[in-house]
mmCIF file of C-alpha atoms and ligand atoms in Angstrom:
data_model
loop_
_atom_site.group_PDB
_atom_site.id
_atom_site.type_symbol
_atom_site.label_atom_id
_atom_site.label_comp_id
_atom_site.label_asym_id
_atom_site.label_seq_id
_atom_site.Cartn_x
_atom_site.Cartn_y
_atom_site.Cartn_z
ATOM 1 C CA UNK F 152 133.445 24.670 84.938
ATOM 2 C CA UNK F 153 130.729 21.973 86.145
ATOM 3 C CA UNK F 154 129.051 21.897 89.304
ATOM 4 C CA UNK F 155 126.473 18.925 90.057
ATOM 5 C CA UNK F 156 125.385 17.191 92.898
ATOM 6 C CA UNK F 157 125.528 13.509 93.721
ATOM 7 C CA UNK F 158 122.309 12.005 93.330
ATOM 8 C CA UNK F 159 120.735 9.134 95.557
ATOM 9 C CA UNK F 160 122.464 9.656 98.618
ATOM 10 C CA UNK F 161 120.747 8.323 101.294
ATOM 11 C CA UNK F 162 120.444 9.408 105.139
ATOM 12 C CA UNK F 163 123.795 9.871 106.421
ATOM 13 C CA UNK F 164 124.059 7.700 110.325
ATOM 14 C CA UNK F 165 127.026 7.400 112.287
ATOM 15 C CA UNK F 166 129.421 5.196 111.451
ATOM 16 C CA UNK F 167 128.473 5.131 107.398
ATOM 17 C CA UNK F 168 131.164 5.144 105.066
ATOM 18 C CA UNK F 169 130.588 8.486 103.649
ATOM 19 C CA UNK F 170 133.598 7.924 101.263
ATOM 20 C CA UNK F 171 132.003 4.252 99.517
ATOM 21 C CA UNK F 172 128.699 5.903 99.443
ATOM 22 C CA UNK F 173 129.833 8.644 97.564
ATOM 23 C CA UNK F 174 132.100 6.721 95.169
ATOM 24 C CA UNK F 175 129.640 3.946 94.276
ATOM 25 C CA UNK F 176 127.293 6.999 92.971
ATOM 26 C CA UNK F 177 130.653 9.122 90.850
ATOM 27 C CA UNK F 178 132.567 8.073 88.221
ATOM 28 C CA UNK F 179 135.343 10.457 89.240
ATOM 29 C CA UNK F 180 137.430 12.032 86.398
ATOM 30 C CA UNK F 181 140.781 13.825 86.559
ATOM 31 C CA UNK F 182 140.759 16.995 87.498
ATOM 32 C CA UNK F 183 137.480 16.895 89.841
ATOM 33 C CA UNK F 184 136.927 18.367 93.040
ATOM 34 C CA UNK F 185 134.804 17.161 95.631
ATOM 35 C CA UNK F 186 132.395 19.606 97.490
ATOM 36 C CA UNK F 187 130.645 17.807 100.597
ATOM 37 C CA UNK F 188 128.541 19.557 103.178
ATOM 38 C CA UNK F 189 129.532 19.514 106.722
ATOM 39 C CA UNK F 190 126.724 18.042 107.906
ATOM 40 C CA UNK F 191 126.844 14.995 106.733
ATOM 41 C CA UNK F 192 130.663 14.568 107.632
ATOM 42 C CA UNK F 193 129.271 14.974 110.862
ATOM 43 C CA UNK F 194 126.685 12.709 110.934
ATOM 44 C CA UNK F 195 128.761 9.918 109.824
ATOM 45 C CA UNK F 196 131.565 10.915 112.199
ATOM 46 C CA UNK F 197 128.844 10.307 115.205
ATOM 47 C CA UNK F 198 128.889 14.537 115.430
ATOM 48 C CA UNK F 199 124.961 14.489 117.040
ATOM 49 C CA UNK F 200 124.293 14.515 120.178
ATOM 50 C CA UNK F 201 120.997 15.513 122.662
ATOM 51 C CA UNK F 202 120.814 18.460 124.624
ATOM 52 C CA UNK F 203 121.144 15.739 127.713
ATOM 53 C CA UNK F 204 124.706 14.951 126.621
ATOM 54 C CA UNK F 205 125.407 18.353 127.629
ATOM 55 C CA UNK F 206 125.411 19.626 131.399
ATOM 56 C CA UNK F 207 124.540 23.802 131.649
ATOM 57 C CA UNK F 208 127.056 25.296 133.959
ATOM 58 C CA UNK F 209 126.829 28.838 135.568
ATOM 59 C CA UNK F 210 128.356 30.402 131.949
ATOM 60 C CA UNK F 211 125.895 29.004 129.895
ATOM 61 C CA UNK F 212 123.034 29.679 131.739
ATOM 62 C CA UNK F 213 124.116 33.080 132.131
ATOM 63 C CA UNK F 214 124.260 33.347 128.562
ATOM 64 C CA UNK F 215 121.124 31.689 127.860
ATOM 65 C CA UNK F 216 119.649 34.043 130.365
ATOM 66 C CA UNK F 217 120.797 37.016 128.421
ATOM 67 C CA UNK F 218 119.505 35.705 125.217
ATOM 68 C CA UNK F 219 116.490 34.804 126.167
ATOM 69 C CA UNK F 220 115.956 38.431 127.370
ATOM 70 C CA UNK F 221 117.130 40.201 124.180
ATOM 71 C CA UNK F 222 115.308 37.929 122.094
ATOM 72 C CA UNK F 223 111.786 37.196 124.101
ATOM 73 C CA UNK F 224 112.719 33.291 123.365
ATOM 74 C CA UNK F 225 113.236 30.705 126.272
ATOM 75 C CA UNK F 226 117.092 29.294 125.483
ATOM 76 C CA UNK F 227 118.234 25.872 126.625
ATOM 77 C CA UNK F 228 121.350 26.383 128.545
ATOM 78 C CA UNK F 229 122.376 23.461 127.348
ATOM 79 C CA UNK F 230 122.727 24.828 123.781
ATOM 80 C CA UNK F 231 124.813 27.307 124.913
ATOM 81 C CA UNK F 232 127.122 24.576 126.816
ATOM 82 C CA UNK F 233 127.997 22.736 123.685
ATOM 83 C CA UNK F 234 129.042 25.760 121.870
ATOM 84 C CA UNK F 235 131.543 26.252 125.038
ATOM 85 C CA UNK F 236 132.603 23.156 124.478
ATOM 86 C CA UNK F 237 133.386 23.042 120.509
ATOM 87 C CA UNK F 238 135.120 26.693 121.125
ATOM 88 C CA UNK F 239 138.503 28.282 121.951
ATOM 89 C CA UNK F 240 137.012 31.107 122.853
ATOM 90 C CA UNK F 241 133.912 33.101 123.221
ATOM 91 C CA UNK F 242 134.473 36.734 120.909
ATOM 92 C CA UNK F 243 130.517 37.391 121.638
ATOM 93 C CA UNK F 244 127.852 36.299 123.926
ATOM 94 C CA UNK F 245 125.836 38.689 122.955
ATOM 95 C CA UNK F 246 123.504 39.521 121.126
ATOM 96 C CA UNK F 247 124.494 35.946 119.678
ATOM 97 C CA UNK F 248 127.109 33.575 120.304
ATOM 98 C CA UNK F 249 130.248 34.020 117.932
ATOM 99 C CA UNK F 250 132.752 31.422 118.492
ATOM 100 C CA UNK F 251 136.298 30.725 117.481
ATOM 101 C CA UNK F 252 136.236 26.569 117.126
ATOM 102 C CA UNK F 253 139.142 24.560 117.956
ATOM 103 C CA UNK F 254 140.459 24.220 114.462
ATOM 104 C CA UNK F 255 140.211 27.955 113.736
ATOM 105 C CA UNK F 256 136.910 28.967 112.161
ATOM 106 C CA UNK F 257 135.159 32.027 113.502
ATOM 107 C CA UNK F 258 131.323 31.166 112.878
ATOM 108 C CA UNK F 259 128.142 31.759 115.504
ATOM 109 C CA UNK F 260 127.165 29.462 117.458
ATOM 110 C CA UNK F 261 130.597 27.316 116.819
ATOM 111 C CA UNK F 262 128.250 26.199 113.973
ATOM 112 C CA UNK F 263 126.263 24.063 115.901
ATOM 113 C CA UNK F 264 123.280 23.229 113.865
ATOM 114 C CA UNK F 265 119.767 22.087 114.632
ATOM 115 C CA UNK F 266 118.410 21.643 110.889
ATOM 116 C CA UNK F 267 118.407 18.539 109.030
ATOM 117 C CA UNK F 268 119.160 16.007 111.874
ATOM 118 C CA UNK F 269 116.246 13.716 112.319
ATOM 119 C CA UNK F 270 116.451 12.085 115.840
ATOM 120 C CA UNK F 271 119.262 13.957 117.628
ATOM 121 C CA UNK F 272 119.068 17.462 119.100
ATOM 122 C CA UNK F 273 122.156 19.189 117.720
ATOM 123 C CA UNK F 274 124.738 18.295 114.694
ATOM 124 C CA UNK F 275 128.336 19.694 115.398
ATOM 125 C CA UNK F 276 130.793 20.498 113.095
ATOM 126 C CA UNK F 277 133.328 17.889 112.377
ATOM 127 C CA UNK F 278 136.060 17.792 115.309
ATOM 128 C CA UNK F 279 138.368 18.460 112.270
ATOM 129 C CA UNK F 280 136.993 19.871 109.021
ATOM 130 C CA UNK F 281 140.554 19.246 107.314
ATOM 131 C CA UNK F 282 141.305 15.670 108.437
ATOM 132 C CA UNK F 283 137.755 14.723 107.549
ATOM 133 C CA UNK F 284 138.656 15.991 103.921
ATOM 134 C CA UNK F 285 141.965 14.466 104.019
ATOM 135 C CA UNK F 286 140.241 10.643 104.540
ATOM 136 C CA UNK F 287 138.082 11.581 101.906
ATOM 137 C CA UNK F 288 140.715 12.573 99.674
ATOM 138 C CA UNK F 289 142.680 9.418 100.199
ATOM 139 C CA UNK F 290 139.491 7.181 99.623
ATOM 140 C CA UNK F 291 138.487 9.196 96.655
ATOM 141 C CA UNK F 292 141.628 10.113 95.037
ATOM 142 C CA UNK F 293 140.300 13.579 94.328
ATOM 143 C CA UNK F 294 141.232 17.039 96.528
ATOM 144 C CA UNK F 295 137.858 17.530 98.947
ATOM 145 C CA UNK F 296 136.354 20.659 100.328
ATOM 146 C CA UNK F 297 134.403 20.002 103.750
ATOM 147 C CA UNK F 298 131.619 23.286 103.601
ATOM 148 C CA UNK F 299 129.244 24.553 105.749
ATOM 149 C CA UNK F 300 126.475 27.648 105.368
ATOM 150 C CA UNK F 301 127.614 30.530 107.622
ATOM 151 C CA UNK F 302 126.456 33.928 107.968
ATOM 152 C CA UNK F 303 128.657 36.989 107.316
ATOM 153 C CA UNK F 304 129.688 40.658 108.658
ATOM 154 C CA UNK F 305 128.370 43.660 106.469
ATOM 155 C CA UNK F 306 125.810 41.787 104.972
ATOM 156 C CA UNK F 307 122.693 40.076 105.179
ATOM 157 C CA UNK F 308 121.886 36.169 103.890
ATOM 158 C CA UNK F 309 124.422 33.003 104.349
ATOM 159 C CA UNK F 310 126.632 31.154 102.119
ATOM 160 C CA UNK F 311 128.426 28.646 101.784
ATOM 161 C CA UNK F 312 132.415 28.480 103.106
ATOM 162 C CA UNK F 313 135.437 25.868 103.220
ATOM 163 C CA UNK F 314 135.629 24.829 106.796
ATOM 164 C CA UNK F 315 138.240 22.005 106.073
ATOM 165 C CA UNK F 316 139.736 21.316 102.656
ATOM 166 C CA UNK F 317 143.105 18.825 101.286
ATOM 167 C CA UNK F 318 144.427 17.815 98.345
ATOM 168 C CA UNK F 319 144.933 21.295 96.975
ATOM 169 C CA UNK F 320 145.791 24.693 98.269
ATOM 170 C CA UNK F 321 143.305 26.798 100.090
ATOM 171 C CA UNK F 322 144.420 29.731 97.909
ATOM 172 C CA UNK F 323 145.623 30.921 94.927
ATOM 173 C CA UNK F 324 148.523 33.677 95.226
ATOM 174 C CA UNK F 325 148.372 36.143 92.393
ATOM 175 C CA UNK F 326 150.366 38.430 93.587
ATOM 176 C CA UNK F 327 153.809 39.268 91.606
ATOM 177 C CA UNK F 328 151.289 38.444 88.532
ATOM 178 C CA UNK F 329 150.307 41.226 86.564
ATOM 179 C CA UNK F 330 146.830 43.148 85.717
ATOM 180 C CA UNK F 331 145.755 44.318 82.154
ATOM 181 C CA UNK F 332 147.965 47.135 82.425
ATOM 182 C CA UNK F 333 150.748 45.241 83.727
ATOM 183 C CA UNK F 334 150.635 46.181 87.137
ATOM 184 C CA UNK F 335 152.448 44.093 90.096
ATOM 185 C CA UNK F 336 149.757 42.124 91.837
ATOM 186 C CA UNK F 337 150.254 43.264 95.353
ATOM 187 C CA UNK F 338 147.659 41.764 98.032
ATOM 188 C CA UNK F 339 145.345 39.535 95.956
ATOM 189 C CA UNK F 340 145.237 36.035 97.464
ATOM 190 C CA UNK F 341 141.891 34.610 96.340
ATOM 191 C CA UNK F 342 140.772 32.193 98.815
ATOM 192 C CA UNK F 343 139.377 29.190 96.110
ATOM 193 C CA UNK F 344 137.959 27.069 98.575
ATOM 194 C CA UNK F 345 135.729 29.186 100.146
ATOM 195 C CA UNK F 346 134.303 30.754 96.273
ATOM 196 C CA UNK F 347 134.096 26.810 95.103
ATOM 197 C CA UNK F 348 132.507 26.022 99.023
ATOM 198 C CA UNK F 349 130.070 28.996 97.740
ATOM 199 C CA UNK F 350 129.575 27.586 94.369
ATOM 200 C CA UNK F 351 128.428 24.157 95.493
ATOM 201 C CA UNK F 352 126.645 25.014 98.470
ATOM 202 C CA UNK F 353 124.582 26.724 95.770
ATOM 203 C CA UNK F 354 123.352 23.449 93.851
ATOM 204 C CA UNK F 355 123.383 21.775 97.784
ATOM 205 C CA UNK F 356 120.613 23.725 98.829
ATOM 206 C CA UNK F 357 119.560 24.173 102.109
ATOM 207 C CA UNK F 358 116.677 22.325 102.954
ATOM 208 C CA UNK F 359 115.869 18.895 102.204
ATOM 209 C CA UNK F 360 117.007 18.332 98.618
ATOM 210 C CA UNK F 361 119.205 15.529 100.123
ATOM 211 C CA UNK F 362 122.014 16.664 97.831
ATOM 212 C CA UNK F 363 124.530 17.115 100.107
ATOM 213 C CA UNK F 364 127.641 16.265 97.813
ATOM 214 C CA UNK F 365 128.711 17.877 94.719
ATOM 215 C CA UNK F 366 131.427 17.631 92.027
ATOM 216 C CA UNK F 367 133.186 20.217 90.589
ATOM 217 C CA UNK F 368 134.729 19.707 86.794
ATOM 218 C CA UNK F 369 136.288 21.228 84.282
ATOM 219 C CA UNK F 370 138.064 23.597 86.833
ATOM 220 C CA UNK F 371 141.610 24.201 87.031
ATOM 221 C CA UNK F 372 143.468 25.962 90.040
ATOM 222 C CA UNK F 373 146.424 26.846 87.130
ATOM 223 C CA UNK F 374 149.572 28.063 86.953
ATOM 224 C CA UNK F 375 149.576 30.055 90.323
ATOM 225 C CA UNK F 376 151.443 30.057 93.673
ATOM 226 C CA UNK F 377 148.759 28.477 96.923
ATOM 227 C CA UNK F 378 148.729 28.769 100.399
ATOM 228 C CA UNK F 379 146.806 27.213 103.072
ATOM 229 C CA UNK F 380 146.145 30.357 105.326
ATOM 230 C CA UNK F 381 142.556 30.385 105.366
ATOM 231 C CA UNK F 382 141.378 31.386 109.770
ATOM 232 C CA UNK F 383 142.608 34.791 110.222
ATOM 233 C CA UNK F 384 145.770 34.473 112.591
ATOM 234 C CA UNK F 385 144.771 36.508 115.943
ATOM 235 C CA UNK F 386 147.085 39.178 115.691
ATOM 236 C CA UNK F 387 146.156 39.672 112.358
ATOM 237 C CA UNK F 388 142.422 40.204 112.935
ATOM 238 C CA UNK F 389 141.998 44.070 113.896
ATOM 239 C CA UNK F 390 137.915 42.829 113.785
ATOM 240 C CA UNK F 391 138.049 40.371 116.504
ATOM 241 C CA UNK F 392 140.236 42.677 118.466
ATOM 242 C CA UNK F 393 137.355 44.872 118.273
ATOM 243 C CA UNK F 394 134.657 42.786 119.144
ATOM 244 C CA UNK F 395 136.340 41.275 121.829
ATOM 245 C CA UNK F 396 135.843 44.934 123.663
ATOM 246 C CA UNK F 397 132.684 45.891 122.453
ATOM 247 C CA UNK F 398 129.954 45.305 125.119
ATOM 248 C CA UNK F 399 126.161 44.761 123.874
HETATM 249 P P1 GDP E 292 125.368 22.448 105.961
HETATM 250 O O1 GDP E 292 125.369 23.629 105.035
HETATM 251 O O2 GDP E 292 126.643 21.663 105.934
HETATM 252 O O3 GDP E 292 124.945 22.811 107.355
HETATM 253 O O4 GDP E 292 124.262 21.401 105.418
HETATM 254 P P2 GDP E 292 122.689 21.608 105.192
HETATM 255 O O5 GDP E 292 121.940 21.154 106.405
HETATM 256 O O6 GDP E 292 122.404 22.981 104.677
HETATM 257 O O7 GDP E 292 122.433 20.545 104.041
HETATM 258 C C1 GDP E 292 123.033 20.682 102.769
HETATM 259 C C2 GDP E 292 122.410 19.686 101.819
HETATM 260 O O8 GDP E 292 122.603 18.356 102.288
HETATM 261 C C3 GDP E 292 120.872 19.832 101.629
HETATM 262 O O9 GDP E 292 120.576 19.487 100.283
HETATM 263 C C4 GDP E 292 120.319 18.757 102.575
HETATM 264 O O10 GDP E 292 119.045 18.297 102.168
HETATM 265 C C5 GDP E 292 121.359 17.679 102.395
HETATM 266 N N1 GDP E 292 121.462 16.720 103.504
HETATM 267 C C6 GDP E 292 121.621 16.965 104.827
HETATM 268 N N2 GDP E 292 121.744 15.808 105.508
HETATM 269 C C7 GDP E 292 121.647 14.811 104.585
HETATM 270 C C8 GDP E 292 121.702 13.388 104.647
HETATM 271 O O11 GDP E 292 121.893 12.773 105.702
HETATM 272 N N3 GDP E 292 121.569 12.703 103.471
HETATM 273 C C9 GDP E 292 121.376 13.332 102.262
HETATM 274 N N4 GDP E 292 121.263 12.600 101.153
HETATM 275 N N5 GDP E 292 121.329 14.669 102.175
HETATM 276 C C10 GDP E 292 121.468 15.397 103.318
HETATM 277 MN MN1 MN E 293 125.728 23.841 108.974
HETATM 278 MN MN1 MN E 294 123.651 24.613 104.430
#
């Protein structure tokens, strides 16, 4: 397997056609995946916005309240309004925000960013990860991953994760395969978005490398049954039960 990023892409504005920049810089073969960070979905998808596009109401300056007291820092209230707004639901407002967005990712903040967007406040994630990857797909004729750099329980530092994907499975399903010693495969369903998300997020960098897309070749999802169950299904995450009654 292959992993390198698209060189020569150029700042990403609303309204570009992410899909004709990419292709007039790939000659795409069969077989290749597409790897393309979230943040410049959003910015062609019009995704920034100014903290004035965003009026605090009594929640989110209660929460920016709070935060600014745990961590010493002055919060804008405003911050805290647009992650309301991009969520289903608030599992945490403190000692950070962690946010369930609309289409089903669990990420802090609703993964609202503020790095790498010259002359807008804040860069939200694509309204939908999955249809952005799905026009992609079409354009491009090969399946796309939409990622984004998220932080994780149990362990310090961030990676990168699928946070919409189409044109091939979320997962591969080995169970009923066997093991070495020909054991039934009982549980495993490796989630191959998020590990090639990881992968190219790796050669995407995080700063400003401008290098934002990245092709995966030579990789083959195989001979394997998929699934696209990716966001933990509510009643099926004993974690978020437990946060949701855990007080700070
Ligand atoms: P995220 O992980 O989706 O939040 O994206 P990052 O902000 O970490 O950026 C990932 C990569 O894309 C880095 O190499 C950035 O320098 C690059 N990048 C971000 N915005 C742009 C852009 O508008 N144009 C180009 N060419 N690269 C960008
Ligand atoms: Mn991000
Ligand atoms: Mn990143």
């Amino acid at each position: 397997m292959n992993l390198s990023a698209v060189a020569g892409l150029p700042e990403i504005e609303r309204g570009d056609d992410l899909a004709a920049l990419i292709d007039a810089r790939v000659e795409f073969e069969d077989g290749d995946v597409l790897c393309v960070a979230s943040t410049v979905v959003s910015k062609a998808e019009g995704r920034a916005f100014d903290y004035d596009d965003f009026d605090a109401g009594e929640r989110s300056r209660a929460i920016a309240d709070r935060l600014a007291e745990i961590t010493g820092d002055e919060k804008d209230p405003r911050f805290a309004q647009a992650v309301i707004e991009e969520s289903e639901e608030l599992i945490l407002e403190a000692p950070f925000i962690l946010a369930v967005t609309r289409f089903g990712h669990i990420t802090v903040n609703a993964g609202i960013d503020r790095s790498n967007v010259p002359g807008g406040d804040l860069l939200l994630l694509p309204e939908d990860p999955s249809a952005s990857a799905e026009r992609l797909s079409e354009r491009l004729g090969v399946p796309v991953i939409v990622t984004d750099t998220s932080g994780r329980p149990f362990r310090y530092g961030q990676r990168g994760v699928a946070v919409g994907w189409a044109g091939m499975p979320a997962s591969r399903d080995w169970r009923g395969e066997r093991d070495r010693d020909g054991r039934e495969l009982g549980v495993t369903v490796q989630s191959v978005v998020d590990e090639l998300a990881g992968a190219a997020n790796l050669v995407a960098g995080e700063g400003d490398g401008g290098t934002p897309a990245v092709i995966v070749r030579d990789w083959a999802f195989g001979d394997h049954g998929g699934s696209d169950n990716l966001f933990r299904e509510e009643e099926d995450d004993i974690v978020r039960a437990a946060l949701r009654d855990w007080e700070y």
